[in-house]
PDB file of C-alpha atoms in Angstrom:
ATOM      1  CA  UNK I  14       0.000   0.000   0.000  1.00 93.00           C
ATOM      2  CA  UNK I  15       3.057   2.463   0.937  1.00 95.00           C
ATOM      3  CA  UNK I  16       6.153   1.976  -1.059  1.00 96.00           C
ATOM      4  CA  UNK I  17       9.145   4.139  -0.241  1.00 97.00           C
ATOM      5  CA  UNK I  18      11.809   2.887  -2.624  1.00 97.00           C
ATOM      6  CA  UNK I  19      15.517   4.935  -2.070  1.00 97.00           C
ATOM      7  CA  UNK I  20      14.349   7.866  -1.005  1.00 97.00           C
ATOM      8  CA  UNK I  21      17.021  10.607   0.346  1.00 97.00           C
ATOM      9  CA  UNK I  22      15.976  14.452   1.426  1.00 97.00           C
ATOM     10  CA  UNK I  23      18.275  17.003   2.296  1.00 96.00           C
ATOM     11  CA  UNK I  24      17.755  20.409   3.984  1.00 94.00           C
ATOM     12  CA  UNK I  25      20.749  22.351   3.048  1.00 94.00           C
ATOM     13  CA  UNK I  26      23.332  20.369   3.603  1.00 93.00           C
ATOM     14  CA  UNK I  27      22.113  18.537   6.476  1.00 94.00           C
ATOM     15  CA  UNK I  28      20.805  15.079   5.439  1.00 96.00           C
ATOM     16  CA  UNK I  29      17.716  14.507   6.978  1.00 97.00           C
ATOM     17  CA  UNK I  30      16.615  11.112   5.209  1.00 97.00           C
ATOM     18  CA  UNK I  31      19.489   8.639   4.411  1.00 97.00           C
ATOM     19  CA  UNK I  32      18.296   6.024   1.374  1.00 97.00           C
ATOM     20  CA  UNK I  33      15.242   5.400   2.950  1.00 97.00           C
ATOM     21  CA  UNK I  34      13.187   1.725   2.040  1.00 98.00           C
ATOM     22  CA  UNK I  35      10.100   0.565   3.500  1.00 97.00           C
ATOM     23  CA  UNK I  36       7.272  -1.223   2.234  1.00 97.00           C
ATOM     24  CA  UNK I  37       3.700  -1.039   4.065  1.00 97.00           C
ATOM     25  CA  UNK I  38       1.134  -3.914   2.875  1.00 97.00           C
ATOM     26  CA  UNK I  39      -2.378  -3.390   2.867  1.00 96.00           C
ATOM     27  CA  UNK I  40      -3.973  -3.616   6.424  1.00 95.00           C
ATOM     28  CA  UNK I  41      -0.719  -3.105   8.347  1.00 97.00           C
ATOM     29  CA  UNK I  42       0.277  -1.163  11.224  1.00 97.00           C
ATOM     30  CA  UNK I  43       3.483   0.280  11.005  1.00 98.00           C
ATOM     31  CA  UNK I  44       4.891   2.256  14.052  1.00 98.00           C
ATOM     32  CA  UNK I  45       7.831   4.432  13.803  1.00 98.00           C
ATOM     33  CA  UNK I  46      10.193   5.524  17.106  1.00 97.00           C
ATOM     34  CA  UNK I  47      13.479   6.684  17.298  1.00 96.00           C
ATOM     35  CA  UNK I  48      15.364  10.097  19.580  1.00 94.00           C
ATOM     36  CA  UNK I  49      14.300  13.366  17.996  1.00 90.00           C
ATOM     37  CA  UNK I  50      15.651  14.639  14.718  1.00 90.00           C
ATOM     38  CA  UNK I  51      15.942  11.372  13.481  1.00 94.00           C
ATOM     39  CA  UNK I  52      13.555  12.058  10.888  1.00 95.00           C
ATOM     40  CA  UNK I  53      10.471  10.385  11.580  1.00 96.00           C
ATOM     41  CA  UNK I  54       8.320  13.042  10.989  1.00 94.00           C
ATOM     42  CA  UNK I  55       9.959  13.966   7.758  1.00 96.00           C
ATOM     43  CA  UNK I  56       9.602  10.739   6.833  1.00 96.00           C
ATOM     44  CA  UNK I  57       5.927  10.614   7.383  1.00 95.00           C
ATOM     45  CA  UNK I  58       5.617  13.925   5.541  1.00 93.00           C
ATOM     46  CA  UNK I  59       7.142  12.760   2.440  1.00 94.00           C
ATOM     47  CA  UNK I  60       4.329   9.854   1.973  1.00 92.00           C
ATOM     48  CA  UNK I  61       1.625  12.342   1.108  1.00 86.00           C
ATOM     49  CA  UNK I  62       4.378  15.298  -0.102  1.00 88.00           C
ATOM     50  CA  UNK I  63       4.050  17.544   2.461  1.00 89.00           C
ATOM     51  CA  UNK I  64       7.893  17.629   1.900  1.00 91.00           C
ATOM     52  CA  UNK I  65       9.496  16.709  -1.270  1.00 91.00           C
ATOM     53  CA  UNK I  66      12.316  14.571  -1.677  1.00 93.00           C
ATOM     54  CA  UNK I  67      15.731  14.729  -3.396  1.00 94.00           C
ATOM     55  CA  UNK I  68      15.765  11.236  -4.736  1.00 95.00           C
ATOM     56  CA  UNK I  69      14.042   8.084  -4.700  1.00 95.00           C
ATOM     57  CA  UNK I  70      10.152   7.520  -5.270  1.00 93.00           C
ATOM     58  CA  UNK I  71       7.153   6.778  -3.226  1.00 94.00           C
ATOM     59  CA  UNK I  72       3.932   5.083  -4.028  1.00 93.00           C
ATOM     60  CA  UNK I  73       0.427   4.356  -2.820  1.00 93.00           C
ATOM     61  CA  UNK I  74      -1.653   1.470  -3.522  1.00 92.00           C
ATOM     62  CA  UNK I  75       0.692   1.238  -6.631  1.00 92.00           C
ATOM     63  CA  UNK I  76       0.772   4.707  -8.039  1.00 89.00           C
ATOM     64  CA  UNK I  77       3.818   6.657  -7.588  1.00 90.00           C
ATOM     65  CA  UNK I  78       3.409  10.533  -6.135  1.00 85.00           C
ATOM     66  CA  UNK I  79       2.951  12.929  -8.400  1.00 78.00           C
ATOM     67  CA  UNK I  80       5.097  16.148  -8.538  1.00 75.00           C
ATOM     68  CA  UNK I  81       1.682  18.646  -8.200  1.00 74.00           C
ATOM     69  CA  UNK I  82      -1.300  19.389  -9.567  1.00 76.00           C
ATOM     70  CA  UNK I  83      -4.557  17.550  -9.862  1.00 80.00           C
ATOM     71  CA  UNK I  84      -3.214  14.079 -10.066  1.00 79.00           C
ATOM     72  CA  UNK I  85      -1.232  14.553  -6.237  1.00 82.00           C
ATOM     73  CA  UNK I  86      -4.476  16.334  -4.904  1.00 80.00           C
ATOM     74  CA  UNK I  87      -6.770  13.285  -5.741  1.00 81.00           C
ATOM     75  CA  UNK I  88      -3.301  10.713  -4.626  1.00 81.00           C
ATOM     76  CA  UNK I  89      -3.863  13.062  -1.273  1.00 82.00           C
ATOM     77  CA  UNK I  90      -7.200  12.122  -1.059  1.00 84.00           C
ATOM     78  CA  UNK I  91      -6.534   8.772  -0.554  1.00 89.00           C
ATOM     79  CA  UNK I  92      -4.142   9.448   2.277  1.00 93.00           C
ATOM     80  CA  UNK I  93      -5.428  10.811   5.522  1.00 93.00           C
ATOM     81  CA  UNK I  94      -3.047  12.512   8.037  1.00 94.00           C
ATOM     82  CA  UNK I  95      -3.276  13.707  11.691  1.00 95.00           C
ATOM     83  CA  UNK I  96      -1.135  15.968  12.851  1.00 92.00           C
ATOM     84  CA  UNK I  97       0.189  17.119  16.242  1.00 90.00           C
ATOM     85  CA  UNK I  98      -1.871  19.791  15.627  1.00 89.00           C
ATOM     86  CA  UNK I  99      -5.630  19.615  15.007  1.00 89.00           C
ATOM     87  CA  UNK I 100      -5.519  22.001  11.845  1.00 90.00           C
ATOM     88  CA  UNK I 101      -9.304  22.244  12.533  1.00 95.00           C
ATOM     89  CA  UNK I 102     -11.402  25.057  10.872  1.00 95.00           C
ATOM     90  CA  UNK I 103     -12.103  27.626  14.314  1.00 95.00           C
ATOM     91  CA  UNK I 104     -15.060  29.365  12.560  1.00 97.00           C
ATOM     92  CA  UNK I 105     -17.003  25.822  11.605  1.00 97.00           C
ATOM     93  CA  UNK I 106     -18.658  23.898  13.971  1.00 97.00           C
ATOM     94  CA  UNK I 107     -17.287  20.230  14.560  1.00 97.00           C
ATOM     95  CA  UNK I 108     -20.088  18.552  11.973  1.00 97.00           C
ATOM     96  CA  UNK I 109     -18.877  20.948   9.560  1.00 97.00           C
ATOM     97  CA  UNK I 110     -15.239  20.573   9.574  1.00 97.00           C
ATOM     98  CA  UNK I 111     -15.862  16.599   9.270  1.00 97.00           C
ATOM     99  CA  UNK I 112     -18.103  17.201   6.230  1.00 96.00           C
ATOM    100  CA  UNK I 113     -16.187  19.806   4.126  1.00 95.00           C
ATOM    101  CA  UNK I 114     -13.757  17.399   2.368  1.00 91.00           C
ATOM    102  CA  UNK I 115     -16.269  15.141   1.260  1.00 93.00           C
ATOM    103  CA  UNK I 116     -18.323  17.741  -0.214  1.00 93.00           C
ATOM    104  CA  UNK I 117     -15.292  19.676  -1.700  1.00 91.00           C
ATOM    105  CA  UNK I 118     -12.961  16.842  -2.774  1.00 87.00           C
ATOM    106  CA  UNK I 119     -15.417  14.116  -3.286  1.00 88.00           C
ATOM    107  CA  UNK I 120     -18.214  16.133  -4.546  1.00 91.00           C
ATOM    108  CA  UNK I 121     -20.887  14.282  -2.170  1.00 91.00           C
ATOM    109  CA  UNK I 122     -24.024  16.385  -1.087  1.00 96.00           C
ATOM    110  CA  UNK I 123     -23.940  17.687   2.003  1.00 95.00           C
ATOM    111  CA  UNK I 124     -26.831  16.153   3.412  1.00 95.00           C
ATOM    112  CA  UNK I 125     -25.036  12.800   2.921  1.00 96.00           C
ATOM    113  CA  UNK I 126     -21.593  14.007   3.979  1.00 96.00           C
ATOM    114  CA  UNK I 127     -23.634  15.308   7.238  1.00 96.00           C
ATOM    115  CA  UNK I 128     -24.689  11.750   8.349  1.00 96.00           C
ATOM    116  CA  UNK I 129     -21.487  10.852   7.192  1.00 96.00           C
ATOM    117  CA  UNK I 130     -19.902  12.907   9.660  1.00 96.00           C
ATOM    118  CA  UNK I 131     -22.178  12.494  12.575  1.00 97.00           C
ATOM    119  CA  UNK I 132     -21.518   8.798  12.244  1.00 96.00           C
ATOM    120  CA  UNK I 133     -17.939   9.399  12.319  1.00 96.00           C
ATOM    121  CA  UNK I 134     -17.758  11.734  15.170  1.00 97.00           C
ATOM    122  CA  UNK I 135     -20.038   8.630  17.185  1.00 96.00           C
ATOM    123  CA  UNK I 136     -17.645   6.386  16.658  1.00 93.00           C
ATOM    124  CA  UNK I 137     -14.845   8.052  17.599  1.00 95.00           C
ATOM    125  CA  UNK I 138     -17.136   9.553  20.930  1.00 94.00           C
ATOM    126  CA  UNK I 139     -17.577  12.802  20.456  1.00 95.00           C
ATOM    127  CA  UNK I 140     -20.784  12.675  17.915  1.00 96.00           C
ATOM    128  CA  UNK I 141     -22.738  14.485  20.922  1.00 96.00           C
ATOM    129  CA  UNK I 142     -20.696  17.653  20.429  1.00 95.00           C
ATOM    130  CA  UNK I 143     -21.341  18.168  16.522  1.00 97.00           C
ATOM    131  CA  UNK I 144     -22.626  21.571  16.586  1.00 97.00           C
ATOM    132  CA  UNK I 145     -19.484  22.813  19.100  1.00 97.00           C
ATOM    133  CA  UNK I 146     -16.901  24.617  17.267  1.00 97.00           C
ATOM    134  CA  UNK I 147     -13.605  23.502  18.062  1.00 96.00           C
ATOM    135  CA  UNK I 148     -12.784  26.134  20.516  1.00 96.00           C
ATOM    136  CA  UNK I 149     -15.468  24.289  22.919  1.00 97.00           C
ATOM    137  CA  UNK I 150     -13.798  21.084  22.794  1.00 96.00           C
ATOM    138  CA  UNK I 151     -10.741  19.515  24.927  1.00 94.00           C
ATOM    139  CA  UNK I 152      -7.278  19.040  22.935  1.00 94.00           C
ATOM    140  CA  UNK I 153      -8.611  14.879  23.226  1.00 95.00           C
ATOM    141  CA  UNK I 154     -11.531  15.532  21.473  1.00 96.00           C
ATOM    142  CA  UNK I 155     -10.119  17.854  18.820  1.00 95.00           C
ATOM    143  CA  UNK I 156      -7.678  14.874  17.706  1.00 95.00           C
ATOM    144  CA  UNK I 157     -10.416  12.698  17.739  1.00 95.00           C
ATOM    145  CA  UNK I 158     -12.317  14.809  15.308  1.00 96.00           C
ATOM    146  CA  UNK I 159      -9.644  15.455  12.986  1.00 96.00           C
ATOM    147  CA  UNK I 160      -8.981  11.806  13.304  1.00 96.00           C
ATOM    148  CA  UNK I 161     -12.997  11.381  12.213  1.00 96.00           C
ATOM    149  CA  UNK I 162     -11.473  14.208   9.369  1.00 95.00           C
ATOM    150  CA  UNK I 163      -9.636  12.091   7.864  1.00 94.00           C
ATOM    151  CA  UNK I 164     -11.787   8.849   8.082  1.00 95.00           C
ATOM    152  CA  UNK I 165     -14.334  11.031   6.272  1.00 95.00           C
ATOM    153  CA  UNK I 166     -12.183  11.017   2.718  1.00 93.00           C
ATOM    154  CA  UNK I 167     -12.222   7.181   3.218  1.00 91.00           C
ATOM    155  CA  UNK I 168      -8.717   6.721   2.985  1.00 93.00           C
ATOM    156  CA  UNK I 169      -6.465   4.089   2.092  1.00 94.00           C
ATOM    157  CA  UNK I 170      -3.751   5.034   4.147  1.00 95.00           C
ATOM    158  CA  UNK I 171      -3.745   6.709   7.801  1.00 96.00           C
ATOM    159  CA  UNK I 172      -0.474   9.098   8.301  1.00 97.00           C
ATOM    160  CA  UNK I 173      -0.056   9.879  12.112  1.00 96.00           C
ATOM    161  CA  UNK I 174       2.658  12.343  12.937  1.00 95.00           C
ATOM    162  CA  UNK I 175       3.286  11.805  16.758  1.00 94.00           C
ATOM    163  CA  UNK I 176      -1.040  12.889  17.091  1.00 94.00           C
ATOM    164  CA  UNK I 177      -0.503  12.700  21.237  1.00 94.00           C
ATOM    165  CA  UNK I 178       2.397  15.099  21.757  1.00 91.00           C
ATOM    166  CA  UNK I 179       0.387  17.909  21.941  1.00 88.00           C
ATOM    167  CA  UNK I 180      -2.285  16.515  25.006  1.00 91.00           C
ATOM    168  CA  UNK I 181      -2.255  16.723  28.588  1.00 89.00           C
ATOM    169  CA  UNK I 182      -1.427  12.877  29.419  1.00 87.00           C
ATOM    170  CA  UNK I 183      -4.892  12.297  30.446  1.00 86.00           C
ATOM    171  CA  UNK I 184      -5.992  12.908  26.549  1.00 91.00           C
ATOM    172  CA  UNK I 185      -3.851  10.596  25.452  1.00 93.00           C
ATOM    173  CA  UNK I 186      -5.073   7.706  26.329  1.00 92.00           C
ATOM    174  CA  UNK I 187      -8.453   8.440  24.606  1.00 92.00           C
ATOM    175  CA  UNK I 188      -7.004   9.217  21.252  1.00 94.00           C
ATOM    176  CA  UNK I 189      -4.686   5.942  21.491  1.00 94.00           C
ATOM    177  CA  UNK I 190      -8.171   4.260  22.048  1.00 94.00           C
ATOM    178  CA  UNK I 191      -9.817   5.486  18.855  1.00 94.00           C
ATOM    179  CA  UNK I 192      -5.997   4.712  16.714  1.00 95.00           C
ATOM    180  CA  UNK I 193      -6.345   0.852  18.402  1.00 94.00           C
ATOM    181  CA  UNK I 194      -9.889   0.553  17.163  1.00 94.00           C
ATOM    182  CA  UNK I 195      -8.604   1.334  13.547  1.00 94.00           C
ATOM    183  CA  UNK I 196      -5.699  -0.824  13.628  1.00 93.00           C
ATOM    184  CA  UNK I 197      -8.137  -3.603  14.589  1.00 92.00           C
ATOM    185  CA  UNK I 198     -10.516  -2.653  11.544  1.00 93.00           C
ATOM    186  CA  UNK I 199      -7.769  -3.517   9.216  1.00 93.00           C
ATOM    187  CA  UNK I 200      -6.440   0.204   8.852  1.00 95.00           C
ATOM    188  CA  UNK I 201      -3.186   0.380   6.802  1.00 96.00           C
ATOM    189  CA  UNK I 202      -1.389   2.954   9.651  1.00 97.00           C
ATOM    190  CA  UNK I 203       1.615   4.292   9.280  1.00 97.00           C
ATOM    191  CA  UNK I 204       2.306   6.300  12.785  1.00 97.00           C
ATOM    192  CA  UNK I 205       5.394   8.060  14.122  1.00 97.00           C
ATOM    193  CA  UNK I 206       4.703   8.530  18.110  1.00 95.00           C
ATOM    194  CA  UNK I 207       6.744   8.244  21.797  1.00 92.00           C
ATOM    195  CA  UNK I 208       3.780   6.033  23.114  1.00 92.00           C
ATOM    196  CA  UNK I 209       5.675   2.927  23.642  1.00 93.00           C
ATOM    197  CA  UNK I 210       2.227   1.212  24.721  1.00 92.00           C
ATOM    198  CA  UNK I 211       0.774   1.961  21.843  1.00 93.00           C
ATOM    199  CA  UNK I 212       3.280   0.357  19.181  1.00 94.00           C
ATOM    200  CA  UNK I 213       3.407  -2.865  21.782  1.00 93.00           C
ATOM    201  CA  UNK I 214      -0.370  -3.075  21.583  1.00 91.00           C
ATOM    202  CA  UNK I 215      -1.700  -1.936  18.123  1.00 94.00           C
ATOM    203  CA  UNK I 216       1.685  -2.141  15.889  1.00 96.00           C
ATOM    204  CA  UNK I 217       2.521  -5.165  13.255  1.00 97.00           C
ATOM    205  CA  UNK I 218       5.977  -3.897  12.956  1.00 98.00           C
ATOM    206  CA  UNK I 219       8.174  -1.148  14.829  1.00 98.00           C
ATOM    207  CA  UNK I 220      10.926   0.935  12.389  1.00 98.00           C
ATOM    208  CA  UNK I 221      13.443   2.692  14.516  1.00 98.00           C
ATOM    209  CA  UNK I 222      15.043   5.805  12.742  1.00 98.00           C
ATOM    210  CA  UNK I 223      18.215   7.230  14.123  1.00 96.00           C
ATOM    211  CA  UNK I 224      20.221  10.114  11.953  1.00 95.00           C
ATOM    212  CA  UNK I 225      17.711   9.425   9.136  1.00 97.00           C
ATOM    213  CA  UNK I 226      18.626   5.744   9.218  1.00 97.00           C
ATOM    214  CA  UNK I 227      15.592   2.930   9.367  1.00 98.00           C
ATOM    215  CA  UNK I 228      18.795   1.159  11.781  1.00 98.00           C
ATOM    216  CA  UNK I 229      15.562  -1.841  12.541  1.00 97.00           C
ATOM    217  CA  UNK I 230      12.485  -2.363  11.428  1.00 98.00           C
ATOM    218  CA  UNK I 231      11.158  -5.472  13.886  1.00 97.00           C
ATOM    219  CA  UNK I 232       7.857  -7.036  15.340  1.00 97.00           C
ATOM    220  CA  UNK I 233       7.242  -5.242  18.552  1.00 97.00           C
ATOM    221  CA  UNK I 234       8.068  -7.993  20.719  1.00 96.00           C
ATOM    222  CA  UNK I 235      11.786  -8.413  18.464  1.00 97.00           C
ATOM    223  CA  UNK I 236      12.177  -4.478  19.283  1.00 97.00           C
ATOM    224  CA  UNK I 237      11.330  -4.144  22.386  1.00 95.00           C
ATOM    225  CA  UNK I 238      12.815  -7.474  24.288  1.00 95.00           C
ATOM    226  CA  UNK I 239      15.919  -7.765  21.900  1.00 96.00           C
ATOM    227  CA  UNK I 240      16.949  -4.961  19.670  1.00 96.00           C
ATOM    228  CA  UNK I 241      20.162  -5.435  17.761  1.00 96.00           C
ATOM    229  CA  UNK I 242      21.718  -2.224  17.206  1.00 97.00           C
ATOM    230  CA  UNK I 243      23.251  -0.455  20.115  1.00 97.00           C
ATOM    231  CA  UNK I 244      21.137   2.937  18.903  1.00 96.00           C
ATOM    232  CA  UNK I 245      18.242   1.323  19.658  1.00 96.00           C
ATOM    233  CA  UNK I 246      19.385  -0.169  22.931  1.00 95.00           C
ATOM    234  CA  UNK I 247      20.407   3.168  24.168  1.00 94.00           C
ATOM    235  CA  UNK I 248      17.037   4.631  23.585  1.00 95.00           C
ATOM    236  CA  UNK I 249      15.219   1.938  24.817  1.00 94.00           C
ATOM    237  CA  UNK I 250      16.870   2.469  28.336  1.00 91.00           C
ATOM    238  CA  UNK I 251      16.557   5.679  28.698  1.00 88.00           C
ATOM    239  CA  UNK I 252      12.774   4.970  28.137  1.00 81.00           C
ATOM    240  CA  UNK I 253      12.950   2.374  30.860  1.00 60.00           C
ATOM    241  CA  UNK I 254      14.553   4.441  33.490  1.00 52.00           C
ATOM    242  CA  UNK I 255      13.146   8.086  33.304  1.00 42.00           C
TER     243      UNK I 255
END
C-alpha cells in the first residue's frame, strides 16, 4: 500500500533522510520511534508530499506521487493525516469541519456528507458535540475529530505524525483508544509517536530511525525485548529508566 523505494531528502546540507526503504502492505500497522531529529516526521511527511524529496520515489496502492497538480491532490485524497496539531477550521462547527472534504474533494451532497460525519464523530465519541466549534472542545476531542477528518475522505492510508504530543497525558489515552480501534478494523497505519504502549499493543511492525537511518524495522516484541543495534538499545533504556 506504501512503497518508499531509495528515497534521500536534504535540507541544506544537512541530510535529513538517508536512502530510505520501507514497504507497508495493505492492512498493516506500522509504528515508527526513534530520539528526535531522526527524521520520523519527515519521513511521514514525504508519503503524502508535504515535503518533497531529493531522490528516490514513493507510491500508494501502486501509483507513484505525483510532482503537483490535480493528479497529487486526488493521490492526497486517498491518504489521511493527523497531525500534532488539530488544523481544525475555528469558525465551523465540529459537523462541519468533518463534512467539508467530502463535499469539496469528493463532490458528495452535504446532506449525505452530514450523516457521514455524525456517524464518524459517534464512533470516535464525540458525535454528541457536533454543533461545538472547536474552541469548545478539549485538545482529546479535537484529535479525535480530525482523526474522524480524515476517516471522512475514506482513505487508504492513515499518516499519524506523533497525534498525542500535543495533550495533557490524560488525553492521550483516549485518542490511542480510537488509533487501536482502527488498527483492529484492518487500517493500513503508518504512525510516528513516543507512546511505547501503543506500538506494543496496536503495531505489526516497529521501524526505529536514528540520523535518518531505518537502523531496525522489527515485530514489537523483536524491538522491544531484543533490539540489535546499540542505537536502539540506548534509547530503549533511557525509556525504561526516566
Amino acid at each position: 500500500m506504501i512503497s518508499v523505494k531509495n528515497v534521500d531528502k536534504y535540507y541544506g546540507k544537512l541530510h535529513v533522510l538517508r536512502d530510505i526503504n520501507l514497504d507497508v502492505p495493505k492492512g498493516q500497522v506500522v509504528v515508527i520511534v526513534g530520539p528526535s531529529g531522526s527524521g520520523k516526521s519527515t519521513l511521514c511527511r514525504t508519503i503524502n508530499r508535504l515535503e518533497t524529496v531529493n531522490s528516490g520515489s514513493i507510491s500508494i496502492d501502486g501509483r507513484r506521487l505525483p510532482q503537483e497538480g490535480r493528479a497529487l491532490a486526488s493521490l492526497r485524497s486517498d491518504v489521511g493525516m493527523v497531525f500534532q496539531s488539530f488544523n481544525l477550521f475555528a469558525h465551523k462547527s465540529i459537523l462541519d469541519n468533518v463534512a467539508l472534504g467530502p463535499v469539496q474533494v469528493r463532490k458528495v451532497k452535504k446532506s449525505a456528507a452530514q450523516l457521514q460525519a455524525l456517524s464518524l464523530l459517534e464512533r470516535v465519541g464525540v458525535g454528541h458535540q457536533a454543533s461545538k466549534l472547536p474552541a469548545q472542545l478539549s485538545g482529546g476531542q479535537q484529535q479525535r475529530v480530525a482523526i474522524a477528518r480524515a476517516l471522512a475522505m475514506n482513505p487508504k492510508v492513515m499518516l499519524f505524525d506523533e497525534p498525542t504530543s500535543a495533550l495533557d497525558p490524560e488525553m492521550i489515552n483516549e485518542v490511542l483508544d480510537v488509533m487501536v480501534g482502527l488498527a483492529k478494523e484492518g487500517m493500513t497505519m503508518l504512525v510516528v509517536t513516543h507512546e511505547m504502549g501503543f506500538a506494543r499493543k496496536a503495531a505489526d511492525r516497529v521501524i526505529f530511525m536514528a540520523d535518518g537511518e531505518i537502523l531496525e524495522d522489527r515485530t514489537p516484541e523483536e524491538f522491544f525485548n531484543d533490539p540489535q543495534t546499540e542505537r536502539a538499545k540506548d534509547f530503549l533504556s533511557k525509556l525504561i529508566t526516566h
